[in-house]
Amino acid sequence: IFDLIQQEMSHLTDGFNRLDTKNYILALDVIDQIIHLDNELIRAYATHLAKLFKEKDFQHILMRKDILAQLKEISKRIHICANLLEDIVFKMN
């Protein structure tokens, strides 16, 4: 999950760089990649959550569940930033 978030952040930075250089087509491609990575992260989140609920230590489960939820929220916000970047691209193009 950490790797997916890092990739999303890298793509988001790349998207803003593409916007700065007025390379709108590549900016839109980067946005698509961010959305794809967010979808992958949601799948990974569900997989990790399912494994977590098979454990017996409730304190461990609650702590890890909260961490997973926070990581998913980070990805969601990156996705929202990508959507806003896409709106900017459409307005500038």
mmCIF file of N, CA and C in Angstrom:
data_model
loop_
_atom_site.group_PDB
_atom_site.id
_atom_site.type_symbol
_atom_site.label_atom_id
_atom_site.label_comp_id
_atom_site.label_asym_id
_atom_site.label_seq_id
_atom_site.Cartn_x
_atom_site.Cartn_y
_atom_site.Cartn_z
ATOM 1 N N ILE A 1 0.831 -1.192 0.000
ATOM 2 C CA ILE A 1 0.000 0.000 0.000
ATOM 3 C C ILE A 1 0.874 1.253 0.000
ATOM 4 N N PHE A 2 1.956 1.223 0.776
ATOM 5 C CA PHE A 2 2.856 2.385 0.790
ATOM 6 C C PHE A 2 3.416 2.645 -0.607
ATOM 7 N N ASP A 3 3.785 1.572 -1.281
ATOM 8 C CA ASP A 3 4.342 1.722 -2.631
ATOM 9 C C ASP A 3 3.320 2.341 -3.581
ATOM 10 N N LEU A 4 2.077 1.909 -3.481
ATOM 11 C CA LEU A 4 1.034 2.467 -4.353
ATOM 12 C C LEU A 4 0.826 3.956 -4.072
ATOM 13 N N ILE A 5 0.852 4.347 -2.804
ATOM 14 C CA ILE A 5 0.700 5.766 -2.463
ATOM 15 C C ILE A 5 1.875 6.576 -3.004
ATOM 16 N N GLN A 6 3.073 6.025 -2.887
ATOM 17 C CA GLN A 6 4.243 6.721 -3.414
ATOM 18 C C GLN A 6 4.138 6.893 -4.924
ATOM 19 N N GLN A 7 3.655 5.862 -5.608
ATOM 20 C CA GLN A 7 3.482 5.966 -7.056
ATOM 21 C C GLN A 7 2.433 7.021 -7.400
ATOM 22 N N GLU A 8 1.345 7.038 -6.653
ATOM 23 C CA GLU A 8 0.306 8.043 -6.890
ATOM 24 C C GLU A 8 0.866 9.456 -6.721
ATOM 25 N N MET A 9 1.623 9.670 -5.651
ATOM 26 C CA MET A 9 2.207 10.991 -5.397
ATOM 27 C C MET A 9 3.177 11.387 -6.511
ATOM 28 N N SER A 10 3.958 10.439 -6.956
ATOM 29 C CA SER A 10 4.905 10.701 -8.039
ATOM 30 C C SER A 10 4.158 11.098 -9.317
ATOM 31 N N HIS A 11 3.093 10.375 -9.608
ATOM 32 C CA HIS A 11 2.296 10.697 -10.799
ATOM 33 C C HIS A 11 1.603 12.055 -10.651
ATOM 34 N N LEU A 12 1.127 12.357 -9.449
ATOM 35 C CA LEU A 12 0.481 13.647 -9.240
ATOM 36 C C LEU A 12 1.467 14.792 -9.471
ATOM 37 N N THR A 13 2.671 14.632 -8.949
ATOM 38 C CA THR A 13 3.721 15.632 -9.180
ATOM 39 C C THR A 13 4.015 15.755 -10.667
ATOM 40 N N ASP A 14 4.096 14.615 -11.343
ATOM 41 C CA ASP A 14 4.343 14.611 -12.785
ATOM 42 C C ASP A 14 3.203 15.318 -13.517
ATOM 43 N N GLY A 15 1.977 15.098 -13.071
ATOM 44 C CA GLY A 15 0.828 15.750 -13.697
ATOM 45 C C GLY A 15 0.907 17.266 -13.601
ATOM 46 N N PHE A 16 1.307 17.764 -12.437
ATOM 47 C CA PHE A 16 1.457 19.214 -12.289
ATOM 48 C C PHE A 16 2.610 19.740 -13.141
ATOM 49 N N ASN A 17 3.675 18.955 -13.260
ATOM 50 C CA ASN A 17 4.776 19.355 -14.137
ATOM 51 C C ASN A 17 4.323 19.401 -15.591
ATOM 52 N N ARG A 18 3.506 18.443 -15.998
ATOM 53 C CA ARG A 18 2.972 18.433 -17.376
ATOM 54 C C ARG A 18 2.075 19.646 -17.599
ATOM 55 N N LEU A 19 1.320 20.013 -16.585
ATOM 56 C CA LEU A 19 0.468 21.193 -16.688
ATOM 57 C C LEU A 19 1.322 22.445 -16.854
ATOM 58 N N ASP A 20 2.405 22.507 -16.107
ATOM 59 C CA ASP A 20 3.307 23.658 -16.177
ATOM 60 C C ASP A 20 3.935 23.792 -17.564
ATOM 61 N N THR A 21 4.219 22.651 -18.209
ATOM 62 C CA THR A 21 4.821 22.683 -19.541
ATOM 63 C C THR A 21 3.769 22.669 -20.660
ATOM 64 N N LYS A 22 2.493 22.769 -20.260
ATOM 65 C CA LYS A 22 1.363 22.791 -21.200
ATOM 66 C C LYS A 22 1.258 21.518 -22.039
ATOM 67 N N ASN A 23 1.696 20.408 -21.462
ATOM 68 C CA ASN A 23 1.588 19.117 -22.129
ATOM 69 C C ASN A 23 0.325 18.431 -21.594
ATOM 70 N N TYR A 24 -0.816 18.876 -22.075
ATOM 71 C CA TYR A 24 -2.097 18.481 -21.517
ATOM 72 C C TYR A 24 -2.452 17.015 -21.763
ATOM 73 N N ILE A 25 -2.097 16.489 -22.906
ATOM 74 C CA ILE A 25 -2.406 15.090 -23.214
ATOM 75 C C ILE A 25 -1.690 14.168 -22.228
ATOM 76 N N LEU A 26 -0.408 14.423 -21.990
ATOM 77 C CA LEU A 26 0.333 13.595 -21.037
ATOM 78 C C LEU A 26 -0.168 13.811 -19.608
ATOM 79 N N ALA A 27 -0.626 14.999 -19.289
ATOM 80 C CA ALA A 27 -1.201 15.256 -17.964
ATOM 81 C C ALA A 27 -2.446 14.391 -17.765
ATOM 82 N N LEU A 28 -3.267 14.276 -18.792
ATOM 83 C CA LEU A 28 -4.460 13.434 -18.692
ATOM 84 C C LEU A 28 -4.093 11.958 -18.563
ATOM 85 N N ASP A 29 -3.038 11.536 -19.247
ATOM 86 C CA ASP A 29 -2.568 10.150 -19.112
ATOM 87 C C ASP A 29 -2.121 9.863 -17.685
ATOM 88 N N VAL A 30 -1.423 10.811 -17.094
ATOM 89 C CA VAL A 30 -0.955 10.658 -15.712
ATOM 90 C C VAL A 30 -2.149 10.578 -14.761
ATOM 91 N N ILE A 31 -3.159 11.364 -15.009
ATOM 92 C CA ILE A 31 -4.362 11.340 -14.174
ATOM 93 C C ILE A 31 -5.022 9.967 -14.245
ATOM 94 N N ASP A 32 -5.104 9.393 -15.429
ATOM 95 C CA ASP A 32 -5.650 8.040 -15.579
ATOM 96 C C ASP A 32 -4.841 7.027 -14.774
ATOM 97 N N GLN A 33 -3.534 7.180 -14.768
ATOM 98 C CA GLN A 33 -2.678 6.264 -14.006
ATOM 99 C C GLN A 33 -2.939 6.393 -12.505
ATOM 100 N N ILE A 34 -3.153 7.606 -12.035
ATOM 101 C CA ILE A 34 -3.453 7.822 -10.611
ATOM 102 C C ILE A 34 -4.762 7.123 -10.239
ATOM 103 N N ILE A 35 -5.757 7.261 -11.066
ATOM 104 C CA ILE A 35 -7.052 6.629 -10.799
ATOM 105 C C ILE A 35 -6.907 5.111 -10.789
ATOM 106 N N HIS A 36 -6.126 4.583 -11.714
ATOM 107 C CA HIS A 36 -5.871 3.135 -11.747
ATOM 108 C C HIS A 36 -5.166 2.687 -10.468
ATOM 109 N N LEU A 37 -4.162 3.439 -10.028
ATOM 110 C CA LEU A 37 -3.443 3.091 -8.799
ATOM 111 C C LEU A 37 -4.359 3.166 -7.581
ATOM 112 N N ASP A 38 -5.261 4.136 -7.555
ATOM 113 C CA ASP A 38 -6.217 4.229 -6.454
ATOM 114 C C ASP A 38 -7.106 2.990 -6.422
ATOM 115 N N ASN A 39 -7.539 2.532 -7.575
ATOM 116 C CA ASN A 39 -8.340 1.311 -7.638
ATOM 117 C C ASN A 39 -7.550 0.104 -7.135
ATOM 118 N N GLU A 40 -6.275 0.019 -7.504
ATOM 119 C CA GLU A 40 -5.423 -1.061 -7.010
ATOM 120 C C GLU A 40 -5.270 -0.990 -5.499
ATOM 121 N N LEU A 41 -5.123 0.232 -4.978
ATOM 122 C CA LEU A 41 -4.968 0.404 -3.539
ATOM 123 C C LEU A 41 -6.230 -0.047 -2.801
ATOM 124 N N ILE A 42 -7.385 0.244 -3.338
ATOM 125 C CA ILE A 42 -8.634 -0.190 -2.704
ATOM 126 C C ILE A 42 -8.709 -1.713 -2.666
ATOM 127 N N ARG A 43 -8.262 -2.368 -3.733
ATOM 128 C CA ARG A 43 -8.228 -3.832 -3.735
ATOM 129 C C ARG A 43 -7.255 -4.356 -2.684
ATOM 130 N N ALA A 44 -6.077 -3.741 -2.597
ATOM 131 C CA ALA A 44 -5.084 -4.146 -1.601
ATOM 132 C C ALA A 44 -5.617 -3.911 -0.191
ATOM 133 N N TYR A 45 -6.295 -2.802 0.012
ATOM 134 C CA TYR A 45 -6.906 -2.492 1.311
ATOM 135 C C TYR A 45 -7.886 -3.590 1.714
ATOM 136 N N ALA A 46 -8.748 -3.978 0.804
ATOM 137 C CA ALA A 46 -9.740 -5.019 1.091
ATOM 138 C C ALA A 46 -9.067 -6.353 1.411
ATOM 139 N N THR A 47 -8.022 -6.668 0.680
ATOM 140 C CA THR A 47 -7.292 -7.912 0.915
ATOM 141 C C THR A 47 -6.641 -7.906 2.296
ATOM 142 N N HIS A 48 -5.973 -6.814 2.629
ATOM 143 C CA HIS A 48 -5.315 -6.702 3.942
ATOM 144 C C HIS A 48 -6.337 -6.715 5.075
ATOM 145 N N LEU A 49 -7.462 -6.072 4.865
ATOM 146 C CA LEU A 49 -8.505 -6.029 5.881
ATOM 147 C C LEU A 49 -9.079 -7.430 6.130
ATOM 148 N N ALA A 50 -9.295 -8.175 5.058
ATOM 149 C CA ALA A 50 -9.813 -9.542 5.197
ATOM 150 C C ALA A 50 -8.833 -10.414 5.981
ATOM 151 N N LYS A 51 -7.546 -10.287 5.686
ATOM 152 C CA LYS A 51 -6.538 -11.051 6.433
ATOM 153 C C LYS A 51 -6.502 -10.616 7.891
ATOM 154 N N LEU A 52 -6.632 -9.335 8.119
ATOM 155 C CA LEU A 52 -6.561 -8.788 9.470
ATOM 156 C C LEU A 52 -7.684 -9.325 10.350
ATOM 157 N N PHE A 53 -8.882 -9.429 9.797
ATOM 158 C CA PHE A 53 -10.025 -9.880 10.589
ATOM 159 C C PHE A 53 -9.967 -11.365 10.935
ATOM 160 N N LYS A 54 -9.027 -12.083 10.369
ATOM 161 C CA LYS A 54 -8.840 -13.493 10.725
ATOM 162 C C LYS A 54 -7.979 -13.654 11.977
ATOM 163 N N GLU A 55 -7.366 -12.560 12.420
ATOM 164 C CA GLU A 55 -6.521 -12.604 13.611
ATOM 165 C C GLU A 55 -7.376 -12.589 14.873
ATOM 166 N N LYS A 56 -6.747 -12.932 15.990
ATOM 167 C CA LYS A 56 -7.472 -13.047 17.259
ATOM 168 C C LYS A 56 -7.268 -11.843 18.186
ATOM 169 N N ASP A 57 -6.187 -11.119 18.045
ATOM 170 C CA ASP A 57 -5.854 -10.012 18.943
ATOM 171 C C ASP A 57 -6.630 -8.764 18.530
ATOM 172 N N PHE A 58 -7.697 -8.450 19.272
ATOM 173 C CA PHE A 58 -8.581 -7.339 18.900
ATOM 174 C C PHE A 58 -7.887 -5.986 18.957
ATOM 175 N N GLN A 59 -6.999 -5.799 19.906
ATOM 176 C CA GLN A 59 -6.273 -4.524 19.982
ATOM 177 C C GLN A 59 -5.422 -4.331 18.720
ATOM 178 N N HIS A 60 -4.763 -5.390 18.288
ATOM 179 C CA HIS A 60 -3.955 -5.350 17.066
ATOM 180 C C HIS A 60 -4.853 -5.079 15.856
ATOM 181 N N ILE A 61 -5.999 -5.746 15.817
ATOM 182 C CA ILE A 61 -6.931 -5.571 14.703
ATOM 183 C C ILE A 61 -7.384 -4.117 14.609
ATOM 184 N N LEU A 62 -7.788 -3.534 15.733
ATOM 185 C CA LEU A 62 -8.282 -2.154 15.723
ATOM 186 C C LEU A 62 -7.207 -1.164 15.288
ATOM 187 N N MET A 63 -5.996 -1.352 15.795
ATOM 188 C CA MET A 63 -4.908 -0.440 15.442
ATOM 189 C C MET A 63 -4.588 -0.536 13.944
ATOM 190 N N ARG A 64 -4.442 -1.753 13.453
ATOM 191 C CA ARG A 64 -4.110 -1.941 12.032
ATOM 192 C C ARG A 64 -5.247 -1.494 11.123
ATOM 193 N N LYS A 65 -6.481 -1.739 11.551
ATOM 194 C CA LYS A 65 -7.623 -1.319 10.747
ATOM 195 C C LYS A 65 -7.631 0.200 10.592
ATOM 196 N N ASP A 66 -7.347 0.919 11.674
ATOM 197 C CA ASP A 66 -7.294 2.384 11.611
ATOM 198 C C ASP A 66 -6.179 2.861 10.692
ATOM 199 N N ILE A 67 -5.027 2.211 10.767
ATOM 200 C CA ILE A 67 -3.905 2.589 9.899
ATOM 201 C C ILE A 67 -4.268 2.345 8.438
ATOM 202 N N LEU A 68 -4.867 1.193 8.158
ATOM 203 C CA LEU A 68 -5.284 0.896 6.781
ATOM 204 C C LEU A 68 -6.298 1.928 6.285
ATOM 205 N N ALA A 69 -7.232 2.302 7.147
ATOM 206 C CA ALA A 69 -8.247 3.293 6.760
ATOM 207 C C ALA A 69 -7.597 4.648 6.464
ATOM 208 N N GLN A 70 -6.606 5.015 7.250
ATOM 209 C CA GLN A 70 -5.924 6.288 7.014
ATOM 210 C C GLN A 70 -5.153 6.263 5.698
ATOM 211 N N LEU A 71 -4.516 5.144 5.397
ATOM 212 C CA LEU A 71 -3.790 5.030 4.126
ATOM 213 C C LEU A 71 -4.758 5.097 2.944
ATOM 214 N N LYS A 72 -5.907 4.453 3.091
ATOM 215 C CA LYS A 72 -6.916 4.517 2.033
ATOM 216 C C LYS A 72 -7.418 5.959 1.862
ATOM 217 N N GLU A 73 -7.553 6.681 2.957
ATOM 218 C CA GLU A 73 -7.993 8.087 2.901
ATOM 219 C C GLU A 73 -6.963 8.950 2.176
ATOM 220 N N ILE A 74 -5.683 8.691 2.406
ATOM 221 C CA ILE A 74 -4.628 9.427 1.696
ATOM 222 C C ILE A 74 -4.784 9.210 0.192
ATOM 223 N N SER A 75 -4.980 7.958 -0.196
ATOM 224 C CA SER A 75 -5.146 7.644 -1.617
ATOM 225 C C SER A 75 -6.381 8.328 -2.184
ATOM 226 N N LYS A 76 -7.452 8.355 -1.413
ATOM 227 C CA LYS A 76 -8.685 9.018 -1.855
ATOM 228 C C LYS A 76 -8.436 10.504 -2.119
ATOM 229 N N ARG A 77 -7.681 11.124 -1.239
ATOM 230 C CA ARG A 77 -7.412 12.557 -1.398
ATOM 231 C C ARG A 77 -6.494 12.827 -2.599
ATOM 232 N N ILE A 78 -5.569 11.915 -2.857
ATOM 233 C CA ILE A 78 -4.733 12.042 -4.054
ATOM 234 C C ILE A 78 -5.618 11.934 -5.298
ATOM 235 N N HIS A 79 -6.558 11.007 -5.262
ATOM 236 C CA HIS A 79 -7.506 10.833 -6.366
ATOM 237 C C HIS A 79 -8.312 12.121 -6.573
ATOM 238 N N ILE A 80 -8.751 12.733 -5.478
ATOM 239 C CA ILE A 80 -9.485 14.003 -5.572
ATOM 240 C C ILE A 80 -8.605 15.087 -6.194
ATOM 241 N N CYS A 81 -7.342 15.147 -5.797
ATOM 242 C CA CYS A 81 -6.402 16.112 -6.394
ATOM 243 C C CYS A 81 -6.257 15.858 -7.892
ATOM 244 N N ALA A 82 -6.195 14.584 -8.275
ATOM 245 C CA ALA A 82 -6.093 14.246 -9.699
ATOM 246 C C ALA A 82 -7.328 14.720 -10.452
ATOM 247 N N ASN A 83 -8.505 14.565 -9.843
ATOM 248 C CA ASN A 83 -9.738 15.041 -10.480
ATOM 249 C C ASN A 83 -9.719 16.559 -10.651
ATOM 250 N N LEU A 84 -9.225 17.255 -9.644
ATOM 251 C CA LEU A 84 -9.126 18.715 -9.735
ATOM 252 C C LEU A 84 -8.113 19.130 -10.796
ATOM 253 N N LEU A 85 -7.006 18.402 -10.874
ATOM 254 C CA LEU A 85 -6.012 18.670 -11.906
ATOM 255 C C LEU A 85 -6.629 18.460 -13.289
ATOM 256 N N GLU A 86 -7.443 17.426 -13.424
ATOM 257 C CA GLU A 86 -8.117 17.172 -14.697
ATOM 258 C C GLU A 86 -9.044 18.330 -15.057
ATOM 259 N N ASP A 87 -9.761 18.866 -14.084
ATOM 260 C CA ASP A 87 -10.633 20.026 -14.336
ATOM 261 C C ASP A 87 -9.799 21.217 -14.822
ATOM 262 N N ILE A 88 -8.657 21.425 -14.210
ATOM 263 C CA ILE A 88 -7.779 22.529 -14.612
ATOM 264 C C ILE A 88 -7.304 22.331 -16.038
ATOM 265 N N VAL A 89 -6.921 21.089 -16.380
ATOM 266 C CA VAL A 89 -6.461 20.797 -17.747
ATOM 267 C C VAL A 89 -7.560 21.140 -18.756
ATOM 268 N N PHE A 90 -8.788 20.733 -18.457
ATOM 269 C CA PHE A 90 -9.885 21.018 -19.386
ATOM 270 C C PHE A 90 -10.131 22.512 -19.533
ATOM 271 N N LYS A 91 -9.952 23.253 -18.463
ATOM 272 C CA LYS A 91 -10.173 24.696 -18.524
ATOM 273 C C LYS A 91 -9.046 25.412 -19.263
ATOM 274 N N MET A 92 -7.843 24.879 -19.182
ATOM 275 C CA MET A 92 -6.691 25.536 -19.829
ATOM 276 C C MET A 92 -6.550 25.134 -21.293
ATOM 277 N N ASN A 93 -7.091 23.996 -21.632
ATOM 278 C CA ASN A 93 -6.899 23.461 -22.975
ATOM 279 C C ASN A 93 -7.905 24.026 -23.945
#
